[in-house]
PDB file of C-alpha atoms and ligand atoms in Angstrom:
ATOM      1  CA  MET A   1       0.000   0.000   0.000  1.00 53.00           C
ATOM      2  CA  SER A   2       1.166   3.481  -0.628  1.00 46.00           C
ATOM      3  CA  ARG A   3      -1.112   5.591   1.572  1.00 41.00           C
ATOM      4  CA  SER A   4      -2.919   5.231   4.848  1.00 43.00           C
ATOM      5  CA  ALA A   5      -5.506   2.484   4.717  1.00 42.00           C
ATOM      6  CA  SER A   6      -8.323   4.866   5.470  1.00 40.00           C
ATOM      7  CA  SER A   7      -7.548   7.234   2.590  1.00 43.00           C
ATOM      8  CA  ARG A   8     -10.027   7.147  -0.252  1.00 43.00           C
ATOM      9  CA  ALA A   9      -8.492  10.093  -2.068  1.00 40.00           C
ATOM     10  CA  ASN A  10      -7.211   8.006  -4.959  1.00 46.00           C
ATOM     11  CA  ARG A  11     -10.288   5.800  -5.275  1.00 53.00           C
ATOM     12  CA  ARG A  12     -12.849   8.145  -6.719  1.00 65.00           C
ATOM     13  CA  GLY A  13     -15.562   7.144  -9.109  1.00 76.00           C
ATOM     14  CA  GLU A  14     -17.240   3.948 -10.180  1.00 83.00           C
ATOM     15  CA  PRO A  15     -15.288   0.673 -10.288  1.00 88.00           C
ATOM     16  CA  PRO A  16     -14.007   0.226 -13.880  1.00 93.00           C
ATOM     17  CA  PRO A  17     -15.320  -2.650 -16.032  1.00 95.00           C
ATOM     18  CA  SER A  18     -13.315  -5.900 -16.193  1.00 96.00           C
ATOM     19  CA  PRO A  19     -10.908  -6.198 -19.143  1.00 97.00           C
ATOM     20  CA  GLU A  20     -10.886  -8.985 -21.706  1.00 98.00           C
ATOM     21  CA  PRO A  21      -9.674 -12.239 -20.051  1.00 98.00           C
ATOM     22  CA  LEU A  22      -6.018 -13.224 -20.385  1.00 98.00           C
ATOM     23  CA  PRO A  23      -5.286 -16.166 -22.723  1.00 98.00           C
ATOM     24  CA  SER A  24      -3.705 -18.158 -19.843  1.00 98.00           C
ATOM     25  CA  PRO A  25      -3.789 -17.791 -16.055  1.00 98.00           C
ATOM     26  CA  ALA A  26      -1.590 -15.094 -14.527  1.00 98.00           C
ATOM     27  CA  LEU A  27      -1.717 -13.604 -11.026  1.00 98.00           C
ATOM     28  CA  ASP A  28      -1.851 -10.592  -8.752  1.00 98.00           C
ATOM     29  CA  SER A  29       1.259 -10.806  -6.556  1.00 98.00           C
ATOM     30  CA  HIS A  30       0.153  -8.031  -4.171  1.00 98.00           C
ATOM     31  CA  THR A  31      -3.353  -6.969  -3.215  1.00 98.00           C
ATOM     32  CA  HIS A  32      -5.157  -5.599  -0.145  1.00 96.00           C
ATOM     33  CA  LEU A  33      -8.657  -7.093  -0.392  1.00 96.00           C
ATOM     34  CA  ASP A  34      -9.465  -5.880   3.119  1.00 94.00           C
ATOM     35  CA  ILE A  35      -8.866  -2.260   2.057  1.00 92.00           C
ATOM     36  CA  VAL A  36     -10.571  -2.735  -1.343  1.00 92.00           C
ATOM     37  CA  LEU A  37     -13.767  -3.931   0.348  1.00 92.00           C
ATOM     38  CA  GLY A  38     -13.640  -2.524   3.862  1.00 86.00           C
ATOM     39  CA  GLU A  39     -13.639   0.762   5.673  1.00 74.00           C
ATOM     40  CA  ARG A  40     -11.349  -0.309   8.471  1.00 71.00           C
ATOM     41  CA  PRO A  41      -8.950   2.409   9.619  1.00 70.00           C
ATOM     42  CA  ALA A  42      -5.318   1.176   9.804  1.00 68.00           C
ATOM     43  CA  GLY A  43      -4.584  -0.569  13.084  1.00 69.00           C
ATOM     44  CA  ASP A  44      -8.244  -0.862  14.093  1.00 74.00           C
ATOM     45  CA  GLU A  45      -9.175  -4.433  14.917  1.00 72.00           C
ATOM     46  CA  HIS A  46     -12.839  -3.563  15.355  1.00 73.00           C
ATOM     47  CA  GLY A  47     -13.694  -1.501  12.266  1.00 73.00           C
ATOM     48  CA  GLU A  48     -15.757  -2.763   9.382  1.00 81.00           C
ATOM     49  CA  TRP A  49     -14.338  -5.886   7.711  1.00 87.00           C
ATOM     50  CA  ALA A  50     -15.612  -7.187   4.384  1.00 88.00           C
ATOM     51  CA  SER A  51     -18.024 -10.135   4.456  1.00 91.00           C
ATOM     52  CA  ASP A  52     -16.866 -13.515   3.161  1.00 94.00           C
ATOM     53  CA  ASP A  53     -19.435 -13.243   0.348  1.00 95.00           C
ATOM     54  CA  ASP A  54     -18.028  -9.900  -0.859  1.00 94.00           C
ATOM     55  CA  VAL A  55     -14.465 -11.209  -0.660  1.00 96.00           C
ATOM     56  CA  ASP A  56     -15.378 -14.387  -2.555  1.00 98.00           C
ATOM     57  CA  ALA A  57     -17.123 -12.351  -5.293  1.00 97.00           C
ATOM     58  CA  GLU A  58     -14.044 -10.148  -5.711  1.00 97.00           C
ATOM     59  CA  ILE A  59     -11.779 -13.222  -5.983  1.00 98.00           C
ATOM     60  CA  ALA A  60     -14.177 -14.835  -8.485  1.00 98.00           C
ATOM     61  CA  ALA A  61     -14.187 -11.668 -10.630  1.00 98.00           C
ATOM     62  CA  ALA A  62     -10.388 -11.862 -10.830  1.00 98.00           C
ATOM     63  CA  ALA A  63     -10.464 -15.578 -11.707  1.00 98.00           C
ATOM     64  CA  ALA A  64     -12.979 -14.826 -14.489  1.00 98.00           C
ATOM     65  CA  VAL A  65     -10.382 -12.695 -16.342  1.00 98.00           C
ATOM     66  CA  GLY A  66      -7.526 -15.197 -15.942  1.00 98.00           C
ATOM     67  CA  VAL A  67      -6.290 -14.158 -12.479  1.00 98.00           C
ATOM     68  CA  PRO A  68      -6.906 -17.211 -10.268  1.00 98.00           C
ATOM     69  CA  ARG A  69      -3.892 -16.618  -7.984  1.00 98.00           C
ATOM     70  CA  LEU A  70      -3.675 -13.756  -5.495  1.00 98.00           C
ATOM     71  CA  VAL A  71      -1.286 -12.791  -2.728  1.00 98.00           C
ATOM     72  CA  GLN A  72      -3.201 -10.950   0.015  1.00 98.00           C
ATOM     73  CA  VAL A  73      -0.877  -8.617   1.923  1.00 98.00           C
ATOM     74  CA  GLY A  74      -1.164  -7.484   5.533  1.00 97.00           C
ATOM     75  CA  VAL A  75       0.119  -4.132   6.782  1.00 96.00           C
ATOM     76  CA  ASP A  76      -0.426  -4.421  10.547  1.00 96.00           C
ATOM     77  CA  VAL A  77      -1.368  -7.135  13.060  1.00 96.00           C
ATOM     78  CA  PRO A  78      -5.161  -7.107  12.387  1.00 95.00           C
ATOM     79  CA  SER A  79      -4.804  -7.170   8.580  1.00 95.00           C
ATOM     80  CA  SER A  80      -2.033  -9.790   8.749  1.00 97.00           C
ATOM     81  CA  ARG A  81      -4.295 -12.045  10.835  1.00 97.00           C
ATOM     82  CA  TRP A  82      -7.143 -11.424   8.384  1.00 96.00           C
ATOM     83  CA  SER A  83      -4.850 -12.216   5.414  1.00 97.00           C
ATOM     84  CA  ALA A  84      -3.664 -15.480   6.982  1.00 98.00           C
ATOM     85  CA  ALA A  85      -7.250 -16.530   7.740  1.00 97.00           C
ATOM     86  CA  LEU A  86      -8.385 -15.764   4.173  1.00 97.00           C
ATOM     87  CA  ALA A  87      -5.494 -17.779   2.697  1.00 98.00           C
ATOM     88  CA  ALA A  88      -6.347 -20.690   4.989  1.00 98.00           C
ATOM     89  CA  ARG A  89      -9.930 -20.858   3.717  1.00 98.00           C
ATOM     90  CA  HIS A  90      -9.623 -19.811   0.034  1.00 98.00           C
ATOM     91  CA  PRO A  91      -7.683 -21.901  -2.530  1.00 98.00           C
ATOM     92  CA  ASN A  92      -6.968 -18.869  -4.785  1.00 98.00           C
ATOM     93  CA  VAL A  93      -5.206 -16.913  -2.050  1.00 98.00           C
ATOM     94  CA  LEU A  94      -1.814 -17.034  -0.345  1.00 99.00           C
ATOM     95  CA  ALA A  95      -0.899 -14.511   2.334  1.00 98.00           C
ATOM     96  CA  ALA A  96       1.928 -12.165   3.225  1.00 98.00           C
ATOM     97  CA  VAL A  97       2.148 -10.769   6.763  1.00 98.00           C
ATOM     98  CA  ALA A  98       4.000  -7.754   8.166  1.00 98.00           C
ATOM     99  CA  LEU A  99       3.959  -4.394   9.849  1.00 98.00           C
ATOM    100  CA  HIS A 100       4.151  -1.782   7.080  1.00 98.00           C
ATOM    101  CA  PRO A 101       7.202   0.532   7.164  1.00 98.00           C
ATOM    102  CA  ASN A 102       4.950   3.505   7.923  1.00 97.00           C
ATOM    103  CA  GLU A 103       3.432   1.591  10.860  1.00 96.00           C
ATOM    104  CA  ALA A 104       6.969   0.858  12.063  1.00 98.00           C
ATOM    105  CA  GLY A 105       7.908   4.514  11.605  1.00 97.00           C
ATOM    106  CA  GLU A 106       5.147   5.433  14.019  1.00 96.00           C
ATOM    107  CA  GLY A 107       6.479   3.088  16.678  1.00 97.00           C
ATOM    108  CA  ARG A 108       4.039   0.220  16.151  1.00 97.00           C
ATOM    109  CA  ALA A 109       6.637  -2.503  15.406  1.00 98.00           C
ATOM    110  CA  THR A 110       6.693  -3.518  19.059  1.00 98.00           C
ATOM    111  CA  GLU A 111       8.197  -6.751  20.331  1.00 98.00           C
ATOM    112  CA  GLY A 112       4.678  -8.160  20.768  1.00 98.00           C
ATOM    113  CA  ALA A 113       3.590  -7.175  17.257  1.00 98.00           C
ATOM    114  CA  LEU A 114       6.726  -8.705  15.711  1.00 98.00           C
ATOM    115  CA  ALA A 115       6.176 -11.910  17.712  1.00 98.00           C
ATOM    116  CA  GLU A 116       2.670 -12.145  16.235  1.00 98.00           C
ATOM    117  CA  ILE A 117       4.020 -11.641  12.681  1.00 98.00           C
ATOM    118  CA  ASP A 118       6.543 -14.400  13.372  1.00 98.00           C
ATOM    119  CA  ARG A 119       3.763 -16.723  14.585  1.00 98.00           C
ATOM    120  CA  LEU A 120       1.617 -16.009  11.509  1.00 98.00           C
ATOM    121  CA  ALA A 121       4.610 -16.472   9.154  1.00 98.00           C
ATOM    122  CA  ALA A 122       4.803 -20.114  10.248  1.00 98.00           C
ATOM    123  CA  LEU A 123       1.268 -20.921   9.028  1.00 98.00           C
ATOM    124  CA  PRO A 124       1.160 -23.180   5.950  1.00 98.00           C
ATOM    125  CA  ARG A 125      -0.474 -20.716   3.522  1.00 98.00           C
ATOM    126  CA  VAL A 126       1.462 -17.665   4.684  1.00 98.00           C
ATOM    127  CA  ARG A 127       4.252 -17.652   2.094  1.00 98.00           C
ATOM    128  CA  ALA A 128       5.831 -14.226   2.515  1.00 99.00           C
ATOM    129  CA  VAL A 129       6.837 -11.660   5.086  1.00 99.00           C
ATOM    130  CA  GLY A 130       5.817  -8.245   3.785  1.00 97.00           C
ATOM    131  CA  GLU A 131       5.171  -5.618   3.050  1.00 98.00           C
ATOM    132  CA  THR A 132       8.223  -4.424   4.918  1.00 98.00           C
ATOM    133  CA  GLY A 133      11.096  -2.181   3.931  1.00 98.00           C
ATOM    134  CA  LEU A 134      11.693   1.556   4.066  1.00 98.00           C
ATOM    135  CA  ASP A 135       9.468   4.505   3.180  1.00 98.00           C
ATOM    136  CA  ARG A 136      11.314   7.788   3.212  1.00 97.00           C
ATOM    137  CA  TYR A 137       8.402   9.623   1.612  1.00 96.00           C
ATOM    138  CA  ARG A 138       5.602   9.142   4.154  1.00 95.00           C
ATOM    139  CA  THR A 139       7.818   8.707   7.225  1.00 95.00           C
ATOM    140  CA  GLY A 140      10.036  11.583   8.294  1.00 96.00           C
ATOM    141  CA  PRO A 141      13.636  11.244   9.604  1.00 97.00           C
ATOM    142  CA  GLU A 142      12.409  10.864  13.198  1.00 97.00           C
ATOM    143  CA  GLY A 143      10.924   7.464  12.258  1.00 97.00           C
ATOM    144  CA  TRP A 144      13.767   6.076  10.166  1.00 97.00           C
ATOM    145  CA  ALA A 145      15.658   4.236  12.937  1.00 98.00           C
ATOM    146  CA  ALA A 146      12.492   2.399  14.035  1.00 98.00           C
ATOM    147  CA  GLN A 147      11.652   1.643  10.406  1.00 98.00           C
ATOM    148  CA  GLU A 148      15.065   0.119   9.727  1.00 98.00           C
ATOM    149  CA  ALA A 149      14.993  -1.944  12.930  1.00 98.00           C
ATOM    150  CA  SER A 150      11.592  -3.322  11.917  1.00 98.00           C
ATOM    151  CA  PHE A 151      12.819  -4.083   8.378  1.00 98.00           C
ATOM    152  CA  ARG A 152      15.769  -6.017   9.816  1.00 98.00           C
ATOM    153  CA  ALA A 153      13.463  -7.965  12.151  1.00 98.00           C
ATOM    154  CA  HIS A 154      11.180  -8.860   9.221  1.00 98.00           C
ATOM    155  CA  ILE A 155      14.146 -10.076   7.125  1.00 98.00           C
ATOM    156  CA  ARG A 156      15.130 -12.406   9.988  1.00 98.00           C
ATOM    157  CA  ILE A 157      11.578 -13.733  10.331  1.00 98.00           C
ATOM    158  CA  ALA A 158      11.400 -14.459   6.577  1.00 98.00           C
ATOM    159  CA  LYS A 159      14.679 -16.381   6.726  1.00 98.00           C
ATOM    160  CA  ASP A 160      13.776 -18.271   9.917  1.00 98.00           C
ATOM    161  CA  ARG A 161      10.407 -19.289   8.487  1.00 98.00           C
ATOM    162  CA  GLY A 162      11.788 -20.041   5.002  1.00 98.00           C
ATOM    163  CA  VAL A 163       9.348 -17.740   3.177  1.00 98.00           C
ATOM    164  CA  ALA A 164       9.741 -14.940   0.645  1.00 99.00           C
ATOM    165  CA  LEU A 165      10.373 -11.303   1.565  1.00 99.00           C
ATOM    166  CA  VAL A 166       8.100  -8.642   0.012  1.00 99.00           C
ATOM    167  CA  ILE A 167       9.686  -5.209   0.046  1.00 98.00           C
ATOM    168  CA  HIS A 168       8.015  -1.801   0.083  1.00 98.00           C
ATOM    169  CA  ASP A 169      10.562   0.723  -1.232  1.00 98.00           C
ATOM    170  CA  ARG A 170       9.559   4.349  -1.361  1.00 97.00           C
ATOM    171  CA  GLU A 171      12.447   6.703  -2.141  1.00 97.00           C
ATOM    172  CA  ALA A 172      14.846   4.372  -0.335  1.00 98.00           C
ATOM    173  CA  HIS A 173      16.484   2.264  -3.085  1.00 98.00           C
ATOM    174  CA  ASP A 174      20.112   2.397  -1.908  1.00 98.00           C
ATOM    175  CA  GLU A 175      19.250   2.138   1.782  1.00 98.00           C
ATOM    176  CA  ILE A 176      17.241  -1.021   1.126  1.00 98.00           C
ATOM    177  CA  LEU A 177      20.092  -2.638  -0.798  1.00 98.00           C
ATOM    178  CA  ARG A 178      22.433  -1.729   2.076  1.00 98.00           C
ATOM    179  CA  VAL A 179      20.191  -3.369   4.712  1.00 98.00           C
ATOM    180  CA  LEU A 180      19.611  -6.470   2.549  1.00 98.00           C
ATOM    181  CA  GLU A 181      23.335  -6.860   2.024  1.00 98.00           C
ATOM    182  CA  ASP A 182      24.037  -6.372   5.704  1.00 98.00           C
ATOM    183  CA  GLU A 183      21.417  -8.870   6.939  1.00 98.00           C
ATOM    184  CA  GLY A 184      21.717 -11.265   4.001  1.00 98.00           C
ATOM    185  CA  ALA A 185      18.608 -11.420   1.814  1.00 98.00           C
ATOM    186  CA  PRO A 186      16.222 -14.399   1.951  1.00 98.00           C
ATOM    187  CA  GLU A 187      16.325 -16.803  -0.999  1.00 98.00           C
ATOM    188  CA  HIS A 188      13.272 -15.124  -2.561  1.00 98.00           C
ATOM    189  CA  THR A 189      13.128 -11.331  -2.329  1.00 98.00           C
ATOM    190  CA  VAL A 190      10.481  -9.337  -4.205  1.00 99.00           C
ATOM    191  CA  PHE A 191      10.419  -5.578  -4.766  1.00 98.00           C
ATOM    192  CA  HIS A 192       6.683  -4.835  -4.718  1.00 98.00           C
ATOM    193  CA  CYS A 193       5.511  -1.936  -6.910  1.00 98.00           C
ATOM    194  CA  PHE A 194       9.006  -1.622  -8.357  1.00 98.00           C
ATOM    195  CA  SER A 195       9.741   2.085  -8.629  1.00 97.00           C
ATOM    196  CA  GLY A 196      13.371   2.311  -9.710  1.00 98.00           C
ATOM    197  CA  ASP A 197      15.018   3.107 -13.026  1.00 98.00           C
ATOM    198  CA  ALA A 198      17.064   0.857 -15.305  1.00 98.00           C
ATOM    199  CA  GLU A 199      20.210   1.242 -13.216  1.00 98.00           C
ATOM    200  CA  PHE A 200      18.463   0.216  -9.985  1.00 98.00           C
ATOM    201  CA  ALA A 201      16.695  -2.632 -11.813  1.00 98.00           C
ATOM    202  CA  ARG A 202      20.090  -3.913 -12.942  1.00 98.00           C
ATOM    203  CA  ALA A 203      21.374  -3.818  -9.342  1.00 98.00           C
ATOM    204  CA  CYS A 204      18.339  -5.820  -8.162  1.00 98.00           C
ATOM    205  CA  VAL A 205      18.506  -8.335 -11.006  1.00 98.00           C
ATOM    206  CA  GLU A 206      22.220  -8.985 -10.353  1.00 98.00           C
ATOM    207  CA  ARG A 207      21.393  -9.836  -6.733  1.00 98.00           C
ATOM    208  CA  GLY A 208      18.686 -12.284  -7.828  1.00 98.00           C
ATOM    209  CA  TYR A 209      15.743 -10.170  -6.633  1.00 98.00           C
ATOM    210  CA  VAL A 210      12.341 -10.290  -8.330  1.00 98.00           C
ATOM    211  CA  LEU A 211      10.712  -7.091  -9.649  1.00 98.00           C
ATOM    212  CA  SER A 212       6.936  -6.846  -9.315  1.00 98.00           C
ATOM    213  CA  PHE A 213       5.336  -4.188 -11.521  1.00 98.00           C
ATOM    214  CA  ALA A 214       2.086  -2.420 -10.630  1.00 98.00           C
ATOM    215  CA  GLY A 215      -0.289  -0.253 -12.679  1.00 97.00           C
ATOM    216  CA  THR A 216       2.334   2.499 -12.612  1.00 97.00           C
ATOM    217  CA  LEU A 217       3.989   0.594 -15.511  1.00 97.00           C
ATOM    218  CA  THR A 218       1.120   1.767 -17.740  1.00 96.00           C
ATOM    219  CA  PHE A 219       1.355   5.471 -16.812  1.00 95.00           C
ATOM    220  CA  GLY A 220       2.357   7.899 -19.549  1.00 93.00           C
ATOM    221  CA  ASN A 221       5.175   9.443 -17.508  1.00 94.00           C
ATOM    222  CA  ALA A 222       6.714   6.091 -16.505  1.00 96.00           C
ATOM    223  CA  GLY A 223       9.200   5.533 -19.327  1.00 97.00           C
ATOM    224  CA  TYR A 224      11.883   4.786 -16.712  1.00 97.00           C
ATOM    225  CA  LEU A 225       9.778   1.888 -15.342  1.00 98.00           C
ATOM    226  CA  ARG A 226       9.296   0.430 -18.821  1.00 98.00           C
ATOM    227  CA  GLU A 227      13.087   0.589 -19.337  1.00 98.00           C
ATOM    228  CA  ALA A 228      13.531  -1.219 -16.009  1.00 98.00           C
ATOM    229  CA  ALA A 229      10.987  -3.904 -16.964  1.00 98.00           C
ATOM    230  CA  ALA A 230      12.547  -4.316 -20.414  1.00 98.00           C
ATOM    231  CA  LEU A 231      15.908  -5.361 -19.000  1.00 98.00           C
ATOM    232  CA  ALA A 232      14.680  -7.729 -16.266  1.00 98.00           C
ATOM    233  CA  PRO A 233      14.869 -11.442 -17.182  1.00 98.00           C
ATOM    234  CA  ALA A 234      11.508 -13.186 -17.617  1.00 96.00           C
ATOM    235  CA  ASP A 235      12.047 -15.301 -14.498  1.00 97.00           C
ATOM    236  CA  GLN A 236      12.599 -12.245 -12.275  1.00 98.00           C
ATOM    237  CA  LEU A 237       9.311 -10.498 -13.111  1.00 98.00           C
ATOM    238  CA  LEU A 238       5.924 -10.411 -11.405  1.00 98.00           C
ATOM    239  CA  VAL A 239       2.804  -8.239 -11.743  1.00 98.00           C
ATOM    240  CA  GLU A 240       0.487  -6.841  -9.111  1.00 98.00           C
ATOM    241  CA  THR A 241      -2.277  -4.336  -8.458  1.00 98.00           C
ATOM    242  CA  ASP A 242      -1.515  -3.060  -4.923  1.00 97.00           C
ATOM    243  CA  ALA A 243      -5.311  -2.604  -5.021  1.00 95.00           C
ATOM    244  CA  PRO A 244      -7.088  -0.385  -4.193  1.00 94.00           C
ATOM    245  CA  PHE A 245      -4.164   1.872  -5.142  1.00 93.00           C
ATOM    246  CA  LEU A 246      -2.280   2.488  -8.416  1.00 91.00           C
ATOM    247  CA  THR A 247      -5.056   1.644 -10.899  1.00 93.00           C
ATOM    248  CA  PRO A 248      -3.616   0.928 -14.368  1.00 94.00           C
ATOM    249  CA  MET A 249      -4.440   2.916 -17.484  1.00 95.00           C
ATOM    250  CA  PRO A 250      -6.974   3.482 -18.950  1.00 94.00           C
ATOM    251  CA  HIS A 251      -8.661   3.666 -15.503  1.00 93.00           C
ATOM    252  CA  ARG A 252      -6.063   5.629 -13.513  1.00 92.00           C
ATOM    253  CA  GLY A 253      -7.694   7.444 -10.575  1.00 89.00           C
ATOM    254  CA  ARG A 254     -10.589   4.987 -10.191  1.00 92.00           C
ATOM    255  CA  PRO A 255     -10.687   2.149  -7.620  1.00 92.00           C
ATOM    256  CA  ASN A 256      -8.282  -0.688  -8.361  1.00 95.00           C
ATOM    257  CA  ALA A 257      -9.019  -4.429  -8.046  1.00 96.00           C
ATOM    258  CA  SER A 258      -7.227  -7.685  -8.845  1.00 98.00           C
ATOM    259  CA  ARG A 259      -9.486  -8.204 -11.880  1.00 98.00           C
ATOM    260  CA  LEU A 260      -7.761  -5.174 -13.502  1.00 98.00           C
ATOM    261  CA  VAL A 261      -4.242  -6.670 -13.466  1.00 98.00           C
ATOM    262  CA  PRO A 262      -4.602  -7.898 -17.107  1.00 98.00           C
ATOM    263  CA  HIS A 263      -4.047  -4.249 -18.188  1.00 98.00           C
ATOM    264  CA  THR A 264      -0.621  -4.367 -16.551  1.00 98.00           C
ATOM    265  CA  VAL A 265       0.149  -7.855 -17.914  1.00 98.00           C
ATOM    266  CA  ARG A 266      -0.630  -6.642 -21.448  1.00 98.00           C
ATOM    267  CA  ALA A 267       1.555  -3.547 -20.966  1.00 98.00           C
ATOM    268  CA  LEU A 268       4.387  -5.764 -19.731  1.00 98.00           C
ATOM    269  CA  ALA A 269       4.079  -8.086 -22.764  1.00 98.00           C
ATOM    270  CA  GLU A 270       4.370  -5.037 -25.020  1.00 98.00           C
ATOM    271  CA  VAL A 271       7.401  -3.680 -23.144  1.00 98.00           C
ATOM    272  CA  LYS A 272       9.120  -7.082 -23.279  1.00 98.00           C
ATOM    273  CA  GLY A 273       8.123  -7.728 -26.886  1.00 97.00           C
ATOM    274  CA  VAL A 274       6.892 -11.198 -25.902  1.00 97.00           C
ATOM    275  CA  ASP A 275       3.759 -13.178 -26.636  1.00 98.00           C
ATOM    276  CA  LEU A 276       1.046 -12.516 -24.016  1.00 98.00           C
ATOM    277  CA  ASP A 277       0.309 -16.208 -23.490  1.00 98.00           C
ATOM    278  CA  GLU A 278       4.000 -16.963 -22.971  1.00 98.00           C
ATOM    279  CA  LEU A 279       4.305 -14.112 -20.463  1.00 98.00           C
ATOM    280  CA  CYS A 280       1.342 -15.440 -18.445  1.00 98.00           C
ATOM    281  CA  HIS A 281       3.088 -18.825 -18.169  1.00 98.00           C
ATOM    282  CA  HIS A 282       6.349 -17.174 -17.072  1.00 98.00           C
ATOM    283  CA  LEU A 283       4.573 -15.078 -14.428  1.00 98.00           C
ATOM    284  CA  THR A 284       2.834 -18.111 -12.931  1.00 98.00           C
ATOM    285  CA  THR A 285       6.033 -20.162 -12.912  1.00 98.00           C
ATOM    286  CA  THR A 286       7.929 -17.350 -11.191  1.00 98.00           C
ATOM    287  CA  ALA A 287       5.149 -16.819  -8.657  1.00 98.00           C
ATOM    288  CA  GLU A 288       5.122 -20.523  -7.739  1.00 98.00           C
ATOM    289  CA  ARG A 289       8.894 -20.533  -7.388  1.00 98.00           C
ATOM    290  CA  VAL A 290       8.759 -17.505  -5.058  1.00 98.00           C
ATOM    291  CA  PHE A 291       5.586 -18.219  -3.035  1.00 98.00           C
ATOM    292  CA  GLY A 292       5.135 -21.969  -3.584  1.00 98.00           C
ATOM    293  CA  SER A 293       2.080 -23.676  -5.051  1.00 98.00           C
ATOM    294  CA  TRP A 294      -1.431 -22.337  -4.476  1.00 98.00           C
ATOM    295  CA  GLU A 295      -2.794 -25.918  -4.510  1.00 94.00           C
TER     296      GLU A 295
HETATM  297 ZN1   ZN B 301       0.731  -2.767  -0.673  1.00 96.50          ZN
HETATM  298 ZN1   ZN B 302       3.755  -0.791  -0.568  1.00 96.50          ZN
END
């Protein structure tokens, strides 16, 4: 996620229509179904959570356009618990659990909260620790030490539990590489909503990291992202929505949903100059290598 969970500022208007289905199954490597469907303020255990029926309908709408695999991402203890529970009951969903860097920056990565993330990370369908990392845009310098300590703790949990690491990187490219190098990165490390240029992409690819592209790839002013995606090998690429944020073109500014990820998959096929069907196969193979099988 890129803003506070309660913000609706970038979700104006009617939900866009679903695109034409993909020719083969692909996935959404990073979504926040709880925020898409709920009104729960960040950190509030007792706010309004989406009903199972609404969640199931949203997942079915994604499957109907060739997106039968989702990774549901937690950003605090309540949403991480919710994500783990959804993954446990729904075959199309795996979970990632963490305290978001902006939560950590506000002092909420307590020992107790980290212990709960560690407990959840051991559950069979929790396959990643994230989103964690550094956010030097939303969090000011007074929160950076706490943010880095939390990032380091999350890296250790991912390694201990043998799951992937999902990184949130906002204006902190070099700092994140420094911390990863210092701690030693887990076997599977994903940069969610990759936001670097070609040079940073090269640095990530060399280290074996996976780049996950969001709807930002389709934006007119994002030539640098398309250059980054063009040079990444097929087996180090994923796609995501980060829904409800970052809606791809032609629906930028309206509410995002996993069923809209085909716009980003098609943009990526064009950037890579590869057949769409072939790209879908590559994305699924990479996702199953990183997160394990959905079955
Ligand atoms: Zn996110
Ligand atoms: Zn994020």
